[in-house]
Short mmCIF file of C-alpha atoms in Angstrom, two decimals:
data_model
loop_
_atom_site.label_atom_id
_atom_site.label_comp_id
_atom_site.label_asym_id
_atom_site.label_seq_id
_atom_site.Cartn_x
_atom_site.Cartn_y
_atom_site.Cartn_z
CA MET A 1 6.40 -19.59 70.23
CA PRO A 2 4.79 -16.69 68.34
CA PRO A 3 2.37 -14.50 70.36
CA ARG A 4 -0.53 -15.53 68.12
CA ARG A 5 0.13 -19.22 68.89
CA THR A 6 0.43 -18.47 72.61
CA ALA A 7 -2.90 -16.62 72.55
CA ALA A 8 -4.47 -19.53 70.66
CA LEU A 9 -3.11 -21.95 73.28
CA LEU A 10 -4.58 -19.86 76.09
CA LEU A 11 -7.92 -19.66 74.28
CA LEU A 12 -7.93 -23.43 73.75
CA LEU A 13 -7.11 -24.01 77.41
CA ALA A 14 -9.88 -21.62 78.43
CA VAL A 15 -12.40 -23.47 76.27
CA LEU A 16 -11.27 -26.86 77.56
CA THR A 17 -11.47 -25.82 81.20
CA SER A 18 -14.90 -24.27 80.73
CA CYS A 19 -16.26 -27.38 79.01
CA THR A 20 -15.61 -29.90 81.75
CA GLY A 21 -19.22 -30.20 82.90
CA ASP A 22 -21.77 -32.64 81.50
CA GLY A 23 -23.73 -29.88 79.78
CA GLU A 24 -26.92 -30.38 81.80
CA ARG A 25 -28.38 -27.65 83.90
CA PRO A 26 -29.64 -28.79 87.28
CA PRO A 27 -33.37 -28.49 87.87
CA GLU A 28 -34.39 -25.33 89.73
CA SER A 29 -35.81 -27.43 92.57
CA ARG A 30 -32.40 -28.75 93.66
CA SER A 31 -31.02 -27.48 96.92
CA VAL A 32 -28.48 -24.67 96.98
CA PRO A 33 -24.89 -25.99 97.09
CA SER A 34 -23.14 -25.74 100.42
CA ARG A 35 -20.28 -23.29 100.98
CA THR A 36 -17.80 -26.18 100.65
CA THR A 37 -18.48 -26.60 96.93
CA ALA A 38 -15.17 -26.19 95.12
CA GLY A 39 -16.43 -24.54 91.96
CA PRO A 40 -14.75 -21.47 90.51
CA SER A 41 -15.63 -18.16 92.07
CA PRO A 42 -17.62 -15.74 89.92
CA SER A 43 -14.40 -13.87 89.14
CA ALA A 44 -12.61 -16.98 87.80
CA ASP A 45 -13.06 -16.50 84.08
CA PRO A 46 -11.77 -19.13 81.64
CA THR A 47 -8.62 -17.19 80.69
CA ASP A 48 -7.60 -16.66 84.32
CA SER A 49 -8.41 -20.29 85.15
CA ALA A 50 -6.48 -21.64 82.17
CA TRP A 51 -3.44 -19.53 83.01
CA VAL A 52 -3.31 -20.62 86.66
CA GLN A 53 -3.94 -24.26 85.78
CA LEU A 54 -1.11 -24.19 83.23
CA MET A 55 1.46 -22.27 85.27
CA ILE A 56 1.29 -24.58 88.29
CA PRO A 57 2.24 -27.82 86.48
CA MET A 58 4.82 -25.95 84.40
CA GLY A 59 6.47 -24.69 87.58
CA ARG A 60 6.18 -28.02 89.36
CA GLN A 61 7.93 -29.87 86.53
CA ALA A 62 10.67 -27.24 86.31
CA VAL A 63 11.33 -27.63 90.05
CA ILE A 64 12.00 -31.35 89.59
CA LEU A 65 14.61 -30.59 86.92
CA LEU A 66 16.15 -27.86 89.08
CA ASP A 67 16.41 -30.35 91.96
CA LEU A 68 18.45 -32.62 89.70
CA ALA A 69 20.74 -29.69 88.91
CA ALA A 70 21.75 -29.46 92.57
CA GLU A 71 23.31 -32.92 92.21
CA LYS A 72 24.33 -33.08 88.56
CA ALA A 73 25.29 -29.64 87.21
CA THR A 74 29.01 -29.54 86.51
CA GLY A 75 29.94 -26.12 87.84
CA PRO A 76 29.24 -24.26 91.08
CA ARG A 77 27.88 -21.20 89.23
CA LEU A 78 25.33 -23.31 87.34
CA ARG A 79 24.36 -25.15 90.54
CA ASP A 80 24.00 -21.84 92.39
CA TRP A 81 21.87 -20.35 89.60
CA ALA A 82 19.64 -23.45 89.54
CA SER A 83 19.29 -23.33 93.33
CA ARG A 84 18.25 -19.66 93.28
CA LEU A 85 15.82 -20.29 90.44
CA ARG A 86 14.34 -23.24 92.33
CA THR A 87 13.72 -20.97 95.33
CA ASP A 88 12.03 -18.45 93.02
CA GLN A 89 9.89 -21.24 91.53
CA ASP A 90 8.83 -22.39 95.01
CA THR A 91 7.73 -18.85 95.88
CA GLU A 92 5.84 -18.52 92.60
CA LEU A 93 4.15 -21.89 93.05
CA ALA A 94 2.99 -20.98 96.56
CA ALA A 95 1.48 -17.75 95.24
CA LEU A 96 -0.16 -19.51 92.28
CA ARG A 97 -1.60 -22.25 94.49
CA GLY A 98 -3.05 -19.61 96.80
CA LEU A 99 -4.57 -17.83 93.82
CA ARG A 100 -5.97 -21.11 92.49
CA ASP A 101 -7.56 -21.82 95.87
CA ARG A 102 -9.05 -18.33 96.13
CA MET A 103 -10.47 -18.78 92.63
CA GLY A 104 -12.10 -22.04 93.76
CA LEU A 105 -10.30 -24.12 91.14
CA PRO A 106 -9.59 -27.81 91.74
CA ASP A 107 -6.12 -29.07 92.58
CA THR A 108 -5.85 -31.17 89.43
CA ASP A 109 -3.30 -31.19 86.61
CA LEU A 110 -5.32 -30.74 83.43
CA HIS A 111 -2.09 -30.94 81.43
CA LYS A 112 -0.64 -34.18 82.79
CA GLY A 113 0.93 -36.17 79.97
CA HIS A 114 0.66 -33.32 77.47
CA ASP A 115 3.80 -32.32 75.60
CA MET A 116 3.36 -28.57 75.67
CA PRO A 117 5.86 -25.81 74.88
CA GLY A 118 7.83 -24.89 77.99
CA MET A 119 6.66 -27.94 79.93
CA VAL A 120 9.41 -30.19 81.26
CA THR A 121 7.99 -33.63 80.44
CA ALA A 122 8.48 -37.00 82.11
CA GLU A 123 10.68 -37.94 79.13
CA ASP A 124 12.79 -34.81 79.63
CA LEU A 125 13.23 -35.70 83.30
CA GLU A 126 14.21 -39.27 82.45
CA GLU A 127 16.78 -37.98 79.97
CA ALA A 128 18.10 -35.57 82.63
CA ARG A 129 18.43 -38.39 85.16
CA THR A 130 20.65 -40.36 82.78
CA ALA A 131 22.62 -37.44 81.31
CA GLU A 132 26.04 -36.67 82.75
CA GLY A 133 28.44 -33.74 82.65
CA ALA A 134 28.12 -31.26 79.80
CA ALA A 135 25.17 -33.20 78.33
CA PHE A 136 23.20 -32.63 81.54
CA ASP A 137 24.18 -28.96 81.63
CA ARG A 138 22.99 -28.45 78.04
CA LEU A 139 19.70 -30.21 78.71
CA LEU A 140 19.14 -28.19 81.89
CA VAL A 141 19.83 -24.86 80.20
CA GLU A 142 17.71 -25.67 77.13
CA GLN A 143 14.73 -26.96 79.11
CA ILE A 144 14.76 -24.17 81.67
CA ARG A 145 15.23 -21.51 78.97
CA ASP A 146 12.19 -22.91 77.14
CA HIS A 147 10.24 -23.00 80.41
CA LEU A 148 11.11 -19.40 81.26
CA ARG A 149 10.32 -18.09 77.76
CA GLN A 150 7.02 -19.93 77.44
CA SER A 151 5.82 -19.06 80.93
CA GLU A 152 6.71 -15.42 80.19
CA GLN A 153 4.68 -15.50 76.95
CA VAL A 154 1.69 -17.19 78.56
CA SER A 155 1.84 -14.69 81.43
CA ARG A 156 1.92 -11.79 78.96
CA SER A 157 -1.25 -13.21 77.41
CA GLU A 158 -2.87 -13.36 80.85
CA VAL A 159 -1.92 -9.72 81.49
CA SER A 160 -3.61 -8.64 78.25
CA ALA A 161 -6.59 -11.04 78.20
CA GLY A 162 -7.31 -11.97 81.82
CA SER A 163 -10.03 -10.29 83.84
CA ARG A 164 -9.23 -11.01 87.49
CA PRO A 165 -7.02 -8.20 88.86
CA GLU A 166 -5.15 -10.52 91.24
CA ALA A 167 -4.33 -12.98 88.43
CA ARG A 168 -3.22 -10.18 86.11
CA ALA A 169 -1.00 -8.72 88.85
CA ARG A 170 0.58 -12.13 89.50
CA ALA A 171 1.12 -12.59 85.74
CA ARG A 172 2.74 -9.14 85.51
CA ALA A 173 5.08 -10.07 88.36
CA LEU A 174 5.98 -13.31 86.56
CA VAL A 175 6.74 -11.45 83.33
CA THR A 176 9.12 -9.18 85.24
CA ALA A 177 10.72 -12.13 87.05
CA ARG A 178 11.14 -14.07 83.80
CA ALA A 179 12.93 -11.17 82.13
CA ALA A 180 15.45 -11.06 85.00
CA GLN A 181 15.81 -14.86 85.11
CA LEU A 182 16.40 -15.07 81.36
CA ALA A 183 18.94 -12.25 81.52
CA CYS A 184 20.79 -14.10 84.28
CA LEU A 185 20.77 -17.31 82.26
CA THR A 186 22.04 -15.48 79.18
CA ALA A 187 24.86 -13.87 81.19
CA LEU A 188 25.77 -17.20 82.77
CA HIS A 189 25.85 -18.89 79.38
CA ALA A 190 27.87 -16.06 77.78
CA ASP A 191 30.37 -16.06 80.65
CA LYS A 192 30.86 -19.81 80.29
CA HIS A 193 31.69 -19.43 76.60
CA THR A 194 34.07 -16.49 77.03
CA ARG A 195 36.38 -18.31 79.44
#
């Protein structure tokens, strides 16, 4: 996906997440909300919020596909790679969920049912469950490559457009991780075709 389209997607997500209220301002005479209110913290701007709320479901869906790889991938190297990537995804998801919670964002999937670039969809997972052998391997590699590329692009956009230092640092770490993960996938794929 071109950088301009990625930036437009992030901007759209930011607008959508900032427009979820009913548009009315509460009267000044209402009581002050308690500390348990789960609204975004003052440092949770729309770009940061949109990035976190996109990355979590993207990672969660990728983990489901990587779990299938443990059972269905045809070779031990592909299974090992998928297992290591799944561990990385778990670590990333834990960090993103912690960030989401510190930002005061709700634990909801704003993207459920959306067919977005890099998102492993329910249809993709159903196809993976029925695919066998080389067909499963191809689907796994294609879907995970798309996931890694898109999450890298979206994270680059967060680095350049986000405002919360913690979110930008997490996005920078994801960009670095994605470069290494994509390089590993490329090497694995090249090695398979040179044998």
